[in-house]
Amino acid sequence: MEKLQRDDVLTTEEMDTPDTGKITRRAFLVRLGALGAGLVLHSFLPQGLEMSAEEAGPDISKELAERWVPTTCWIGKQDCGMLARVVNGRVVMLEGHPAHPRNRGTLCPKGIAQIMALYDPNRVTTPLIRTNEKGVPGVFREATWEEALTLIAEKIKEIRARNPKLIIWQKGRSKSTALYDDAFVKAIGATKITHGAFCSDANYRACEYTIGFHGGLHPDFKHCRYMLAWGWDITSSGGNLLCQITWPRQLLEAREKNGLKVVLIDPRRRAAGLQIDEWLPIRPGTDLALALALANVLVQLGYVDRTYLKQYTNAPFLVQEDGYFFRVEGKEQVWDERTGSPQPYDAPGVEPALEGEFTYAGRKLKPAFQVFKEHIAGYTPEWAAPICGVEAEQIRRIARELGEHAQIGSTITIDGVELPYRPVGVMAYHVSQQELGFQFIRALLIVFMLLGAVEVPGGIRSTFDRKIHENFWKLDQIQIKDPPYDFTLKDSVYFPINSVSSSIVAKVMLNPEKYGVKDLPEMVIVHMANPAVGFADS
């Protein structure tokens, strides 16, 4: 390094020949190269990012004042630690903080690019008030904060006096949920809607309704050995609560330490080629059919964790011919093989049956698992193959590999505690953005419930805090109402299980008569969101 510097960096004396004072050919090329590099660098810097001579000081050859300031990324989901390089009071670079446990010194392109927002000459630095009508290009004038806030407050007060629910708060990826998304909204009584058209809401609702946890599906990479990358972009995609730095790193570690096998289920291979072992190019929107076929094969081959189903699911609950659970004094019953009669599911010593058909007090009863078996009997790989565009034998083999790798009955000891060990998982997040996304995620959950691989080491995870979400109970208490409906269509015949989606609100506002809606929103407050791209049909 030192030799290169001595050879390549010339002094003024070396550049100019002592006898003529003329610049040499070598010196000319060196100066021309330095000038060209400076011009190229200048062309790529945002206007105002480069430092003027006044800012640098009277003598730019002197050492610049430099410091590194710890900070946090605000643009992503996982709050990566960053270091800002500040030279003479100006941020010149952002990079990952090496001591941060999540990003470990790395930073994605979005994180690095945040420096643009600091010095973008087109950024808004003062409130703007529109001076012309909507529907045409906007004309705005600058205003003081006092004028702008007063105008907004008066409008809020006017609408609140009639109906505060007609004020919409559209949230984005807020970094202060307790303040912006909860306290402020409750204080003014507004209606809060989601930040985008669909995002991963169907995934969240399906998990809440089926297993009680709030989140999308991802694997326990630390212990997983076989993973389905279902609609997940391995190299440049995030997932539940974390983003595109954490998941790919954990994937690579799992491949290196666990020998993780990865099967990509996706219409496109994207950039996953080096990190996958097999690719199933499924037809878009046919994921539910494939999930049902996988469940069919697992049941047929006997890859079923019966202990898990009996202890932690409603698989043994007795179902009547009308499709409702058989209850006695409000409590679900199971068929107790010990007594040959219905017993409360939580009765001491009960030995519930998973299969069969029973008669009690003139009623025909079947365990829910038996009903499920009969329901999926027709969803064979041969049925799914022409729908999904995947060969039947390929579907059957993937199901068999899932069952084999699940190691049903095995355990692992972690921190002195013996736990079930099911090293099979799935990464499925935004794949729920489809017409049948809610039911697809539920079917996918059932596949892993059959294997006993839900929220256990090696299996699938959906949350970090393991708190049961209120929707686990609330979504079972939905009562379909008659119109008129509110503009979110909650409890309507259209979308009873409702995420308060911005796209639904937009569709209602375009045609309220169609949906039986009388009162429409009168004001929208947008926080860290973009309605122009977030509202479908806006």
Short mmCIF file of N, CA, C and O in Angstrom, two decimals, residues 114-156:
data_model
loop_
_atom_site.label_atom_id
_atom_site.label_comp_id
_atom_site.label_asym_id
_atom_site.label_seq_id
_atom_site.Cartn_x
_atom_site.Cartn_y
_atom_site.Cartn_z
N GLN A 114 -30.71 6.68 2.74
CA GLN A 114 -31.44 7.67 3.55
C GLN A 114 -30.72 9.01 3.62
O GLN A 114 -31.33 10.03 3.94
N ILE A 115 -29.42 8.99 3.32
CA ILE A 115 -28.67 10.26 3.34
C ILE A 115 -29.26 11.24 2.33
O ILE A 115 -29.16 12.46 2.49
N MET A 116 -29.91 10.71 1.28
CA MET A 116 -30.51 11.59 0.27
C MET A 116 -31.58 12.48 0.87
O MET A 116 -31.77 13.63 0.44
N ALA A 117 -32.33 11.93 1.84
CA ALA A 117 -33.41 12.72 2.43
C ALA A 117 -32.88 13.90 3.22
O ALA A 117 -33.57 14.92 3.38
N LEU A 118 -31.66 13.80 3.74
CA LEU A 118 -31.10 14.88 4.54
C LEU A 118 -30.79 16.12 3.70
O LEU A 118 -30.99 17.25 4.13
N TYR A 119 -30.31 15.89 2.47
CA TYR A 119 -29.82 17.01 1.68
C TYR A 119 -30.51 17.13 0.32
O TYR A 119 -30.02 17.81 -0.57
N ASP A 120 -31.64 16.47 0.14
CA ASP A 120 -32.38 16.57 -1.11
C ASP A 120 -32.86 18.01 -1.29
O ASP A 120 -33.61 18.53 -0.46
N PRO A 121 -32.46 18.66 -2.36
CA PRO A 121 -32.87 20.07 -2.53
C PRO A 121 -34.37 20.23 -2.77
O PRO A 121 -34.90 21.33 -2.63
N ASN A 122 -35.05 19.14 -3.12
CA ASN A 122 -36.49 19.21 -3.37
C ASN A 122 -37.33 18.82 -2.17
O ASN A 122 -38.56 18.71 -2.29
N ARG A 123 -36.69 18.56 -1.04
CA ARG A 123 -37.48 18.14 0.13
C ARG A 123 -38.33 19.31 0.63
O ARG A 123 -37.97 20.49 0.48
N VAL A 124 -39.47 18.96 1.23
CA VAL A 124 -40.39 19.98 1.75
C VAL A 124 -39.90 20.41 3.12
O VAL A 124 -39.70 19.58 4.02
N THR A 125 -39.69 21.70 3.30
CA THR A 125 -39.16 22.20 4.57
C THR A 125 -40.12 23.11 5.30
O THR A 125 -39.82 23.61 6.37
N THR A 126 -41.29 23.35 4.69
CA THR A 126 -42.29 24.21 5.34
C THR A 126 -43.68 23.72 4.96
O THR A 126 -43.84 23.07 3.92
N PRO A 127 -44.68 23.95 5.78
CA PRO A 127 -46.04 23.54 5.40
C PRO A 127 -46.46 24.20 4.09
O PRO A 127 -46.11 25.34 3.80
N LEU A 128 -47.24 23.45 3.29
CA LEU A 128 -47.76 23.96 2.02
C LEU A 128 -49.28 23.84 2.03
O LEU A 128 -49.83 22.82 2.45
N ILE A 129 -49.98 24.87 1.54
CA ILE A 129 -51.43 24.87 1.47
C ILE A 129 -51.85 25.02 0.01
O ILE A 129 -51.36 25.91 -0.70
N ARG A 130 -52.74 24.15 -0.43
CA ARG A 130 -53.19 24.16 -1.82
C ARG A 130 -54.04 25.40 -2.09
O ARG A 130 -54.88 25.80 -1.27
N THR A 131 -53.85 25.98 -3.26
CA THR A 131 -54.59 27.20 -3.60
C THR A 131 -55.55 27.00 -4.77
O THR A 131 -56.27 27.94 -5.14
N ASN A 132 -55.58 25.80 -5.37
CA ASN A 132 -56.50 25.57 -6.49
C ASN A 132 -57.31 24.31 -6.23
O ASN A 132 -57.07 23.58 -5.25
N GLU A 133 -58.25 24.03 -7.11
CA GLU A 133 -59.15 22.90 -6.90
C GLU A 133 -58.42 21.58 -7.14
O GLU A 133 -57.41 21.52 -7.85
N LYS A 134 -58.98 20.49 -6.59
CA LYS A 134 -58.42 19.16 -6.79
C LYS A 134 -58.82 18.63 -8.17
O LYS A 134 -59.77 19.12 -8.78
N GLY A 135 -58.10 17.63 -8.62
CA GLY A 135 -58.38 17.04 -9.92
C GLY A 135 -57.52 17.61 -11.02
O GLY A 135 -57.55 17.15 -12.16
N VAL A 136 -56.73 18.62 -10.69
CA VAL A 136 -55.79 19.23 -11.65
C VAL A 136 -54.45 19.35 -10.93
O VAL A 136 -54.39 19.22 -9.70
N PRO A 137 -53.36 19.58 -11.67
CA PRO A 137 -52.06 19.74 -10.99
C PRO A 137 -52.13 20.77 -9.89
O PRO A 137 -52.70 21.85 -10.05
N GLY A 138 -51.57 20.43 -8.73
CA GLY A 138 -51.70 21.28 -7.56
C GLY A 138 -50.82 22.52 -7.59
O GLY A 138 -49.70 22.50 -8.09
N VAL A 139 -51.36 23.59 -7.06
CA VAL A 139 -50.61 24.83 -6.85
C VAL A 139 -50.63 25.11 -5.35
O VAL A 139 -51.71 25.17 -4.73
N PHE A 140 -49.46 25.26 -4.74
CA PHE A 140 -49.36 25.40 -3.30
C PHE A 140 -48.62 26.68 -2.93
O PHE A 140 -47.79 27.18 -3.69
N ARG A 141 -48.96 27.18 -1.77
CA ARG A 141 -48.22 28.32 -1.21
C ARG A 141 -47.64 27.91 0.14
O ARG A 141 -48.17 27.04 0.84
N GLU A 142 -46.54 28.52 0.48
CA GLU A 142 -45.93 28.24 1.77
C GLU A 142 -46.76 28.86 2.89
O GLU A 142 -47.39 29.91 2.71
N ALA A 143 -46.74 28.18 4.04
CA ALA A 143 -47.48 28.67 5.20
C ALA A 143 -46.65 28.46 6.45
O ALA A 143 -45.70 27.65 6.46
N THR A 144 -47.00 29.17 7.50
CA THR A 144 -46.32 28.95 8.77
C THR A 144 -46.90 27.71 9.44
O THR A 144 -48.01 27.26 9.10
N TRP A 145 -46.17 27.15 10.37
CA TRP A 145 -46.69 25.98 11.09
C TRP A 145 -47.96 26.35 11.88
O TRP A 145 -48.90 25.56 11.96
N GLU A 146 -47.98 27.55 12.42
CA GLU A 146 -49.16 27.97 13.19
C GLU A 146 -50.39 28.02 12.30
O GLU A 146 -51.47 27.54 12.67
N GLU A 147 -50.25 28.57 11.09
CA GLU A 147 -51.38 28.66 10.18
C GLU A 147 -51.85 27.26 9.76
O GLU A 147 -53.05 26.96 9.76
N ALA A 148 -50.90 26.39 9.42
CA ALA A 148 -51.25 25.06 8.93
C ALA A 148 -51.91 24.22 10.03
O ALA A 148 -52.95 23.58 9.80
N LEU A 149 -51.33 24.23 11.21
CA LEU A 149 -51.89 23.43 12.31
C LEU A 149 -53.26 23.96 12.73
O LEU A 149 -54.16 23.19 13.08
N THR A 150 -53.43 25.27 12.70
CA THR A 150 -54.73 25.85 13.04
C THR A 150 -55.79 25.42 12.04
O THR A 150 -56.92 25.06 12.40
N LEU A 151 -55.44 25.44 10.76
CA LEU A 151 -56.37 25.04 9.71
C LEU A 151 -56.80 23.59 9.87
O LEU A 151 -57.99 23.26 9.78
N ILE A 152 -55.83 22.72 10.16
CA ILE A 152 -56.13 21.29 10.34
C ILE A 152 -56.98 21.07 11.58
O ILE A 152 -57.96 20.32 11.57
N ALA A 153 -56.61 21.73 12.67
CA ALA A 153 -57.34 21.55 13.93
C ALA A 153 -58.79 21.99 13.80
O ALA A 153 -59.71 21.34 14.31
N GLU A 154 -59.03 23.09 13.10
CA GLU A 154 -60.40 23.57 12.92
C GLU A 154 -61.23 22.59 12.10
O GLU A 154 -62.41 22.36 12.39
N LYS A 155 -60.60 21.99 11.10
CA LYS A 155 -61.31 21.01 10.28
C LYS A 155 -61.63 19.76 11.10
O LYS A 155 -62.74 19.20 11.00
N ILE A 156 -60.68 19.32 11.91
CA ILE A 156 -60.92 18.16 12.77
C ILE A 156 -62.07 18.43 13.74
O ILE A 156 -62.96 17.60 13.92
#
